[in-house]
Amino acid sequence: MDSNLIYQFPPLLLGILIKRYKRFFADIELTTGEIITAHCPNTGPMTGVSTPGSLVQVSHNPSPTRKLAYTWEMIQVSDNEPTWVGINTNLPNRIVKLGLEAGTFPELSDYKKIKSEVVYGREKKSRIDFLLSGSKEKLPVYVEVKNTTWSHGRLAVFPDTVTTRGQKHLQELISILPTGRAVMLYFINRGDCDSFAPGDLVDPVYGKMLREAVSLGVEVLAYRFETKPEGIRYLGKANFIASMPELSVNSANCYR
């Protein structure tokens, strides 16, 4: 395994996306000419990353317990230069955990205990993705992870649709201040973006809430990852821009 990779993919198969439908299904033509139906592990609108005719990569895992033997892993886009974008939303949390354990992220290193899916919040009805603790003279760190694939040029944007769930997560993070550190970690699942902003264009409420949360002490860590067929590599921290730049009407329509 490449020592620079946080995560290594199994052998993948190249194909062309025919269509994505019913949220969980994607018809794909492999380079062999075979047309398959793959599981789409992404329930969101996948704005800009589900265009028919695009190159895609799928993994193959035949098993009697699976309805579909193929999983759609990534798609190639050309918003800037040809770039692979991760589709599998099951991976970001796994990769972040590997990075936390390896001390990959300077802002979140030096914590001895890493717990996943910990109950927290005002009513104890939410679960935080990661709770870091066990470091002397340091507050516990509550880390919420958001997969980010939508882009405007080299600016990564989240969300790409209205997200009441995401709004709730911001409220819950605010509630643990000042007894703990509250972190929104945006997992930029493409290597062509070097900045991050909230998606005011599609969810202005979320953008407003994120800026309010930051003013109260919630930290934004937008981390860049390069996704390629061989694996995923950490590229460093992206610049955080508090507001998404104004878009023209034509430009805005391209991203809806």
Short mmCIF file of N, CA and C in Angstrom, two decimals, residues 9-157:
data_model
loop_
_atom_site.label_atom_id
_atom_site.label_comp_id
_atom_site.label_asym_id
_atom_site.label_seq_id
_atom_site.Cartn_x
_atom_site.Cartn_y
_atom_site.Cartn_z
N PHE A 9 -8.40 1.45 -2.11
CA PHE A 9 -9.56 0.77 -2.69
C PHE A 9 -9.18 -0.65 -3.09
N PRO A 10 -10.15 -1.55 -3.10
CA PRO A 10 -9.92 -2.84 -3.74
C PRO A 10 -9.83 -2.61 -5.24
N PRO A 11 -9.48 -3.62 -6.03
CA PRO A 11 -9.44 -3.43 -7.49
C PRO A 11 -10.80 -2.93 -7.99
N LEU A 12 -10.78 -1.86 -8.79
CA LEU A 12 -12.01 -1.26 -9.28
C LEU A 12 -12.18 -1.50 -10.78
N LEU A 13 -13.43 -1.36 -11.23
CA LEU A 13 -13.76 -1.56 -12.64
C LEU A 13 -14.23 -0.23 -13.22
N LEU A 14 -13.74 0.09 -14.42
CA LEU A 14 -14.07 1.34 -15.08
C LEU A 14 -15.33 1.17 -15.92
N GLY A 15 -16.15 2.22 -15.93
CA GLY A 15 -17.35 2.18 -16.74
C GLY A 15 -17.85 3.57 -17.05
N ILE A 16 -19.01 3.64 -17.69
CA ILE A 16 -19.66 4.90 -18.02
C ILE A 16 -21.05 4.91 -17.39
N LEU A 17 -21.37 6.01 -16.72
CA LEU A 17 -22.67 6.13 -16.07
C LEU A 17 -23.77 6.30 -17.12
N ILE A 18 -24.77 5.44 -17.05
CA ILE A 18 -25.94 5.56 -17.92
C ILE A 18 -26.99 6.43 -17.23
N LYS A 19 -27.32 6.08 -15.99
CA LYS A 19 -28.27 6.88 -15.22
C LYS A 19 -28.24 6.46 -13.76
N ARG A 20 -28.59 7.40 -12.91
CA ARG A 20 -28.82 7.13 -11.49
C ARG A 20 -30.31 7.32 -11.23
N TYR A 21 -30.93 6.41 -10.47
CA TYR A 21 -32.37 6.49 -10.26
C TYR A 21 -32.75 5.87 -8.92
N LYS A 22 -33.92 6.28 -8.43
CA LYS A 22 -34.46 5.80 -7.15
C LYS A 22 -33.42 5.91 -6.03
N ARG A 23 -32.56 6.90 -6.13
CA ARG A 23 -31.55 7.23 -5.12
C ARG A 23 -30.46 6.18 -4.98
N PHE A 24 -30.83 4.90 -4.91
CA PHE A 24 -29.87 3.86 -4.55
C PHE A 24 -29.34 3.04 -5.72
N PHE A 25 -29.77 3.36 -6.94
CA PHE A 25 -29.40 2.53 -8.08
C PHE A 25 -28.71 3.35 -9.17
N ALA A 26 -27.75 2.73 -9.84
CA ALA A 26 -27.07 3.36 -10.97
C ALA A 26 -26.81 2.30 -12.03
N ASP A 27 -27.26 2.57 -13.26
CA ASP A 27 -26.95 1.70 -14.39
C ASP A 27 -25.65 2.17 -15.02
N ILE A 28 -24.73 1.24 -15.22
CA ILE A 28 -23.38 1.57 -15.68
C ILE A 28 -22.96 0.57 -16.75
N GLU A 29 -22.34 1.09 -17.81
CA GLU A 29 -21.78 0.22 -18.84
C GLU A 29 -20.28 0.07 -18.60
N LEU A 30 -19.85 -1.14 -18.30
CA LEU A 30 -18.44 -1.41 -18.07
C LEU A 30 -17.67 -1.39 -19.40
N THR A 31 -16.35 -1.32 -19.32
CA THR A 31 -15.53 -1.28 -20.52
C THR A 31 -15.65 -2.57 -21.33
N THR A 32 -16.12 -3.63 -20.70
CA THR A 32 -16.34 -4.89 -21.40
C THR A 32 -17.60 -4.86 -22.26
N GLY A 33 -18.43 -3.83 -22.07
CA GLY A 33 -19.70 -3.74 -22.77
C GLY A 33 -20.87 -4.22 -21.94
N GLU A 34 -20.56 -4.87 -20.82
CA GLU A 34 -21.63 -5.36 -19.94
C GLU A 34 -22.30 -4.19 -19.22
N ILE A 35 -23.63 -4.22 -19.15
CA ILE A 35 -24.38 -3.20 -18.42
C ILE A 35 -24.79 -3.78 -17.08
N ILE A 36 -24.42 -3.09 -16.02
CA ILE A 36 -24.70 -3.56 -14.66
C ILE A 36 -25.55 -2.54 -13.92
N THR A 37 -26.17 -2.98 -12.85
CA THR A 37 -26.83 -2.08 -11.90
C THR A 37 -26.02 -2.10 -10.62
N ALA A 38 -25.52 -0.95 -10.21
CA ALA A 38 -24.68 -0.84 -9.02
C ALA A 38 -25.43 -0.13 -7.90
N HIS A 39 -25.07 -0.46 -6.69
CA HIS A 39 -25.60 0.26 -5.53
C HIS A 39 -25.00 1.65 -5.49
N CYS A 40 -25.83 2.67 -5.29
CA CYS A 40 -25.36 4.05 -5.15
C CYS A 40 -25.41 4.42 -3.67
N PRO A 41 -24.27 4.42 -2.99
CA PRO A 41 -24.24 4.68 -1.54
C PRO A 41 -24.23 6.17 -1.22
N ASN A 42 -25.16 6.89 -1.82
CA ASN A 42 -25.27 8.33 -1.60
C ASN A 42 -26.74 8.70 -1.79
N THR A 43 -27.39 9.13 -0.72
CA THR A 43 -28.83 9.39 -0.77
C THR A 43 -29.17 10.83 -1.15
N GLY A 44 -28.15 11.69 -1.28
CA GLY A 44 -28.39 13.09 -1.57
C GLY A 44 -28.65 13.34 -3.04
N PRO A 45 -28.84 14.62 -3.43
CA PRO A 45 -29.09 14.96 -4.83
C PRO A 45 -27.88 14.78 -5.74
N MET A 46 -26.68 14.72 -5.16
CA MET A 46 -25.44 14.52 -5.92
C MET A 46 -25.30 15.58 -7.01
N THR A 47 -25.52 16.82 -6.64
CA THR A 47 -25.45 17.93 -7.58
C THR A 47 -24.08 17.99 -8.27
N GLY A 48 -24.09 17.92 -9.59
CA GLY A 48 -22.85 18.04 -10.36
C GLY A 48 -22.00 16.80 -10.41
N VAL A 49 -22.40 15.73 -9.71
CA VAL A 49 -21.56 14.52 -9.68
C VAL A 49 -22.37 13.27 -10.04
N SER A 50 -23.36 13.43 -10.92
CA SER A 50 -24.15 12.27 -11.36
C SER A 50 -24.57 12.44 -12.83
N THR A 51 -23.69 13.05 -13.63
CA THR A 51 -24.02 13.34 -15.02
C THR A 51 -23.86 12.09 -15.89
N PRO A 52 -24.93 11.67 -16.57
CA PRO A 52 -24.81 10.52 -17.47
C PRO A 52 -23.73 10.74 -18.52
N GLY A 53 -23.03 9.66 -18.86
CA GLY A 53 -21.93 9.74 -19.81
C GLY A 53 -20.57 9.92 -19.18
N SER A 54 -20.56 10.17 -17.86
CA SER A 54 -19.29 10.37 -17.15
C SER A 54 -18.61 9.04 -16.85
N LEU A 55 -17.27 9.08 -16.79
CA LEU A 55 -16.53 7.90 -16.36
C LEU A 55 -16.77 7.65 -14.87
N VAL A 56 -16.91 6.39 -14.50
CA VAL A 56 -17.11 6.02 -13.11
C VAL A 56 -16.24 4.80 -12.78
N GLN A 57 -16.06 4.57 -11.49
CA GLN A 57 -15.36 3.39 -11.01
C GLN A 57 -16.28 2.66 -10.03
N VAL A 58 -16.33 1.34 -10.15
CA VAL A 58 -17.16 0.54 -9.25
C VAL A 58 -16.33 -0.57 -8.63
N SER A 59 -16.70 -0.95 -7.41
CA SER A 59 -16.10 -2.12 -6.77
C SER A 59 -17.03 -3.31 -6.95
N HIS A 60 -16.47 -4.50 -6.89
CA HIS A 60 -17.25 -5.72 -7.09
C HIS A 60 -17.09 -6.62 -5.88
N ASN A 61 -18.20 -6.91 -5.23
CA ASN A 61 -18.17 -7.73 -4.02
C ASN A 61 -19.35 -8.69 -4.03
N PRO A 62 -19.27 -9.76 -4.82
CA PRO A 62 -20.38 -10.72 -4.87
C PRO A 62 -20.54 -11.43 -3.54
N SER A 63 -21.75 -11.44 -3.03
CA SER A 63 -22.03 -12.07 -1.75
C SER A 63 -23.51 -12.43 -1.69
N PRO A 64 -23.83 -13.57 -1.12
CA PRO A 64 -25.24 -13.97 -1.02
C PRO A 64 -26.06 -13.04 -0.14
N THR A 65 -25.40 -12.22 0.66
CA THR A 65 -26.13 -11.31 1.55
C THR A 65 -26.38 -9.96 0.90
N ARG A 66 -25.84 -9.74 -0.30
CA ARG A 66 -26.00 -8.46 -1.00
C ARG A 66 -27.00 -8.61 -2.14
N LYS A 67 -27.83 -7.58 -2.30
CA LYS A 67 -28.76 -7.56 -3.43
C LYS A 67 -28.04 -7.19 -4.72
N LEU A 68 -27.03 -6.29 -4.59
CA LEU A 68 -26.26 -5.86 -5.75
C LEU A 68 -24.78 -6.13 -5.49
N ALA A 69 -24.13 -6.74 -6.45
CA ALA A 69 -22.72 -7.12 -6.27
C ALA A 69 -21.76 -5.96 -6.50
N TYR A 70 -22.24 -4.90 -7.17
CA TYR A 70 -21.38 -3.77 -7.51
C TYR A 70 -21.74 -2.54 -6.67
N THR A 71 -20.72 -1.75 -6.33
CA THR A 71 -20.92 -0.50 -5.61
C THR A 71 -20.24 0.63 -6.39
N TRP A 72 -20.97 1.69 -6.62
CA TRP A 72 -20.44 2.87 -7.30
C TRP A 72 -19.54 3.62 -6.32
N GLU A 73 -18.26 3.78 -6.65
CA GLU A 73 -17.29 4.37 -5.74
C GLU A 73 -16.93 5.82 -6.09
N MET A 74 -16.81 6.15 -7.37
CA MET A 74 -16.37 7.51 -7.74
C MET A 74 -16.79 7.83 -9.17
N ILE A 75 -16.77 9.12 -9.48
CA ILE A 75 -17.11 9.62 -10.81
C ILE A 75 -16.07 10.66 -11.21
N GLN A 76 -15.80 10.76 -12.50
CA GLN A 76 -14.86 11.77 -12.98
C GLN A 76 -15.62 12.99 -13.48
N VAL A 77 -15.22 14.18 -12.99
CA VAL A 77 -15.82 15.44 -13.43
C VAL A 77 -14.72 16.31 -14.03
N SER A 78 -15.13 17.35 -14.76
CA SER A 78 -14.15 18.24 -15.39
C SER A 78 -14.50 19.69 -15.11
N ASP A 79 -14.92 20.00 -13.88
CA ASP A 79 -15.23 21.37 -13.51
C ASP A 79 -13.99 22.25 -13.62
N ASN A 80 -12.85 21.71 -13.29
CA ASN A 80 -11.57 22.42 -13.41
C ASN A 80 -10.68 21.63 -14.38
N GLU A 81 -10.12 20.53 -13.88
CA GLU A 81 -9.44 19.57 -14.73
C GLU A 81 -10.06 18.21 -14.42
N PRO A 82 -9.84 17.19 -15.24
CA PRO A 82 -10.43 15.88 -14.94
C PRO A 82 -10.07 15.44 -13.52
N THR A 83 -11.10 15.20 -12.71
CA THR A 83 -10.92 14.92 -11.29
C THR A 83 -11.89 13.83 -10.85
N TRP A 84 -11.38 12.87 -10.10
CA TRP A 84 -12.25 11.85 -9.53
C TRP A 84 -12.89 12.39 -8.25
N VAL A 85 -14.18 12.15 -8.10
CA VAL A 85 -14.93 12.60 -6.93
C VAL A 85 -15.52 11.37 -6.24
N GLY A 86 -15.31 11.24 -4.93
CA GLY A 86 -15.84 10.11 -4.19
C GLY A 86 -17.35 10.14 -4.08
N ILE A 87 -17.99 9.01 -4.32
CA ILE A 87 -19.44 8.89 -4.26
C ILE A 87 -19.89 8.14 -3.01
N ASN A 88 -19.08 7.22 -2.54
CA ASN A 88 -19.47 6.34 -1.44
C ASN A 88 -19.44 7.09 -0.11
N THR A 89 -20.62 7.47 0.39
CA THR A 89 -20.69 8.25 1.63
C THR A 89 -20.44 7.41 2.88
N ASN A 90 -20.23 6.12 2.71
CA ASN A 90 -19.85 5.28 3.86
C ASN A 90 -18.37 5.44 4.20
N LEU A 91 -17.59 6.00 3.29
CA LEU A 91 -16.14 6.06 3.48
C LEU A 91 -15.62 7.24 4.31
N PRO A 92 -16.16 8.46 4.17
CA PRO A 92 -15.55 9.58 4.88
C PRO A 92 -15.35 9.37 6.38
N ASN A 93 -16.33 8.84 7.09
CA ASN A 93 -16.15 8.62 8.52
C ASN A 93 -15.07 7.58 8.81
N ARG A 94 -15.01 6.54 7.98
CA ARG A 94 -13.97 5.52 8.15
C ARG A 94 -12.59 6.13 7.95
N ILE A 95 -12.48 6.98 6.93
CA ILE A 95 -11.19 7.59 6.61
C ILE A 95 -10.79 8.61 7.67
N VAL A 96 -11.75 9.39 8.15
CA VAL A 96 -11.45 10.35 9.22
C VAL A 96 -10.98 9.61 10.47
N LYS A 97 -11.61 8.49 10.79
CA LYS A 97 -11.17 7.73 11.96
C LYS A 97 -9.74 7.23 11.79
N LEU A 98 -9.41 6.74 10.59
CA LEU A 98 -8.04 6.30 10.33
C LEU A 98 -7.07 7.46 10.50
N GLY A 99 -7.47 8.64 10.01
CA GLY A 99 -6.62 9.82 10.14
C GLY A 99 -6.45 10.27 11.58
N LEU A 100 -7.53 10.19 12.35
CA LEU A 100 -7.44 10.54 13.77
C LEU A 100 -6.51 9.60 14.52
N GLU A 101 -6.63 8.32 14.22
CA GLU A 101 -5.78 7.33 14.89
C GLU A 101 -4.31 7.49 14.52
N ALA A 102 -4.05 7.95 13.31
CA ALA A 102 -2.67 8.10 12.84
C ALA A 102 -2.10 9.49 13.16
N GLY A 103 -2.93 10.39 13.71
CA GLY A 103 -2.47 11.74 14.00
C GLY A 103 -2.26 12.57 12.75
N THR A 104 -3.04 12.29 11.72
CA THR A 104 -2.88 12.97 10.43
C THR A 104 -3.27 14.43 10.49
N PHE A 105 -4.26 14.76 11.31
CA PHE A 105 -4.80 16.12 11.34
C PHE A 105 -4.25 16.88 12.54
N PRO A 106 -3.38 17.86 12.33
CA PRO A 106 -2.73 18.56 13.45
C PRO A 106 -3.71 19.16 14.45
N GLU A 107 -4.85 19.67 13.97
CA GLU A 107 -5.81 20.32 14.85
C GLU A 107 -6.53 19.33 15.76
N LEU A 108 -6.44 18.04 15.44
CA LEU A 108 -7.18 17.02 16.19
C LEU A 108 -6.27 15.90 16.69
N SER A 109 -5.00 16.19 16.82
CA SER A 109 -4.06 15.17 17.27
C SER A 109 -3.88 15.25 18.79
N ASP A 110 -3.13 14.31 19.33
CA ASP A 110 -2.80 14.28 20.76
C ASP A 110 -3.99 13.98 21.65
N TYR A 111 -4.92 13.16 21.16
CA TYR A 111 -6.03 12.69 21.98
C TYR A 111 -5.95 11.17 22.05
N LYS A 112 -5.97 10.64 23.26
CA LYS A 112 -5.75 9.21 23.45
C LYS A 112 -7.00 8.38 23.18
N LYS A 113 -8.18 8.97 23.39
CA LYS A 113 -9.42 8.22 23.23
C LYS A 113 -10.23 8.77 22.05
N ILE A 114 -10.66 7.86 21.18
CA ILE A 114 -11.47 8.22 20.03
C ILE A 114 -12.71 7.33 20.05
N LYS A 115 -13.86 7.93 20.29
CA LYS A 115 -15.11 7.17 20.32
C LYS A 115 -16.00 7.62 19.17
N SER A 116 -16.72 6.66 18.59
CA SER A 116 -17.62 6.96 17.47
C SER A 116 -19.08 6.88 17.92
N GLU A 117 -19.92 7.65 17.27
CA GLU A 117 -21.37 7.59 17.47
C GLU A 117 -21.75 7.72 18.95
N VAL A 118 -21.28 8.79 19.57
CA VAL A 118 -21.54 9.03 20.99
C VAL A 118 -22.79 9.90 21.15
N VAL A 119 -23.69 9.48 22.05
CA VAL A 119 -24.91 10.26 22.30
C VAL A 119 -24.53 11.59 22.95
N TYR A 120 -25.14 12.68 22.48
CA TYR A 120 -24.85 14.00 23.04
C TYR A 120 -26.00 14.92 22.70
N GLY A 121 -25.85 16.19 23.05
CA GLY A 121 -26.86 17.19 22.71
C GLY A 121 -27.75 17.53 23.87
N ARG A 122 -28.56 18.57 23.69
CA ARG A 122 -29.41 19.06 24.78
C ARG A 122 -30.41 18.02 25.28
N GLU A 123 -30.96 17.24 24.36
CA GLU A 123 -31.95 16.24 24.74
C GLU A 123 -31.39 14.82 24.67
N LYS A 124 -30.10 14.71 24.44
CA LYS A 124 -29.43 13.41 24.35
C LYS A 124 -30.10 12.51 23.30
N LYS A 125 -30.51 13.12 22.18
CA LYS A 125 -31.15 12.36 21.12
C LYS A 125 -30.32 12.37 19.83
N SER A 126 -29.15 12.98 19.88
CA SER A 126 -28.27 13.02 18.72
C SER A 126 -27.02 12.20 18.98
N ARG A 127 -26.31 11.87 17.91
CA ARG A 127 -25.04 11.16 18.03
C ARG A 127 -23.97 11.94 17.28
N ILE A 128 -22.87 12.18 17.96
CA ILE A 128 -21.75 12.87 17.33
C ILE A 128 -20.89 11.82 16.62
N ASP A 129 -20.32 12.18 15.48
CA ASP A 129 -19.52 11.21 14.73
C ASP A 129 -18.31 10.76 15.53
N PHE A 130 -17.59 11.72 16.16
CA PHE A 130 -16.42 11.36 16.95
C PHE A 130 -16.33 12.23 18.20
N LEU A 131 -15.96 11.60 19.30
CA LEU A 131 -15.66 12.30 20.54
C LEU A 131 -14.22 11.99 20.90
N LEU A 132 -13.38 13.02 20.96
CA LEU A 132 -11.96 12.86 21.29
C LEU A 132 -11.73 13.33 22.70
N SER A 133 -10.99 12.55 23.47
CA SER A 133 -10.72 12.91 24.86
C SER A 133 -9.43 12.24 25.31
N GLY A 134 -9.08 12.44 26.58
CA GLY A 134 -7.92 11.77 27.14
C GLY A 134 -6.63 12.53 27.02
N SER A 135 -6.71 13.82 26.72
CA SER A 135 -5.51 14.63 26.64
C SER A 135 -5.49 15.61 27.81
N LYS A 136 -4.36 15.70 28.50
CA LYS A 136 -4.26 16.56 29.67
C LYS A 136 -4.48 18.02 29.29
N GLU A 137 -5.24 18.71 30.14
CA GLU A 137 -5.48 20.15 30.01
C GLU A 137 -6.14 20.52 28.67
N LYS A 138 -6.81 19.56 28.05
CA LYS A 138 -7.53 19.84 26.82
C LYS A 138 -8.99 19.43 26.97
N LEU A 139 -9.87 20.25 26.46
CA LEU A 139 -11.29 19.93 26.50
C LEU A 139 -11.59 18.78 25.55
N PRO A 140 -12.64 17.99 25.82
CA PRO A 140 -13.06 16.98 24.85
C PRO A 140 -13.49 17.65 23.56
N VAL A 141 -13.31 16.95 22.45
CA VAL A 141 -13.61 17.51 21.14
C VAL A 141 -14.75 16.73 20.50
N TYR A 142 -15.80 17.43 20.13
CA TYR A 142 -16.95 16.83 19.44
C TYR A 142 -16.81 17.15 17.95
N VAL A 143 -16.72 16.09 17.14
CA VAL A 143 -16.44 16.27 15.71
C VAL A 143 -17.59 15.71 14.88
N GLU A 144 -18.22 16.58 14.09
CA GLU A 144 -19.27 16.17 13.15
C GLU A 144 -18.69 16.23 11.74
N VAL A 145 -18.86 15.14 10.97
CA VAL A 145 -18.27 15.03 9.64
C VAL A 145 -19.34 15.20 8.56
N LYS A 146 -19.05 16.01 7.55
CA LYS A 146 -19.95 16.20 6.43
C LYS A 146 -19.21 15.94 5.12
N ASN A 147 -19.69 14.99 4.34
CA ASN A 147 -19.11 14.71 3.03
C ASN A 147 -19.45 15.83 2.06
N THR A 148 -18.46 16.31 1.32
CA THR A 148 -18.63 17.50 0.48
C THR A 148 -18.13 17.21 -0.94
N THR A 149 -19.05 17.27 -1.91
CA THR A 149 -18.68 16.97 -3.30
C THR A 149 -19.07 18.06 -4.29
N TRP A 150 -19.97 18.96 -3.92
CA TRP A 150 -20.41 20.02 -4.83
C TRP A 150 -19.33 21.09 -4.92
N SER A 151 -19.11 21.64 -6.10
CA SER A 151 -18.09 22.68 -6.24
C SER A 151 -18.59 23.81 -7.12
N HIS A 152 -18.01 24.99 -6.89
CA HIS A 152 -18.17 26.14 -7.77
C HIS A 152 -16.76 26.59 -8.10
N GLY A 153 -16.26 26.16 -9.26
CA GLY A 153 -14.85 26.36 -9.57
C GLY A 153 -14.01 25.54 -8.61
N ARG A 154 -13.07 26.20 -7.95
CA ARG A 154 -12.23 25.49 -6.98
C ARG A 154 -12.72 25.68 -5.54
N LEU A 155 -13.96 26.11 -5.43
CA LEU A 155 -14.58 26.29 -4.12
C LEU A 155 -15.50 25.11 -3.83
N ALA A 156 -15.21 24.34 -2.79
CA ALA A 156 -16.09 23.25 -2.35
C ALA A 156 -17.22 23.85 -1.53
N VAL A 157 -18.42 23.28 -1.69
CA VAL A 157 -19.61 23.87 -1.08
C VAL A 157 -20.46 22.79 -0.40
#
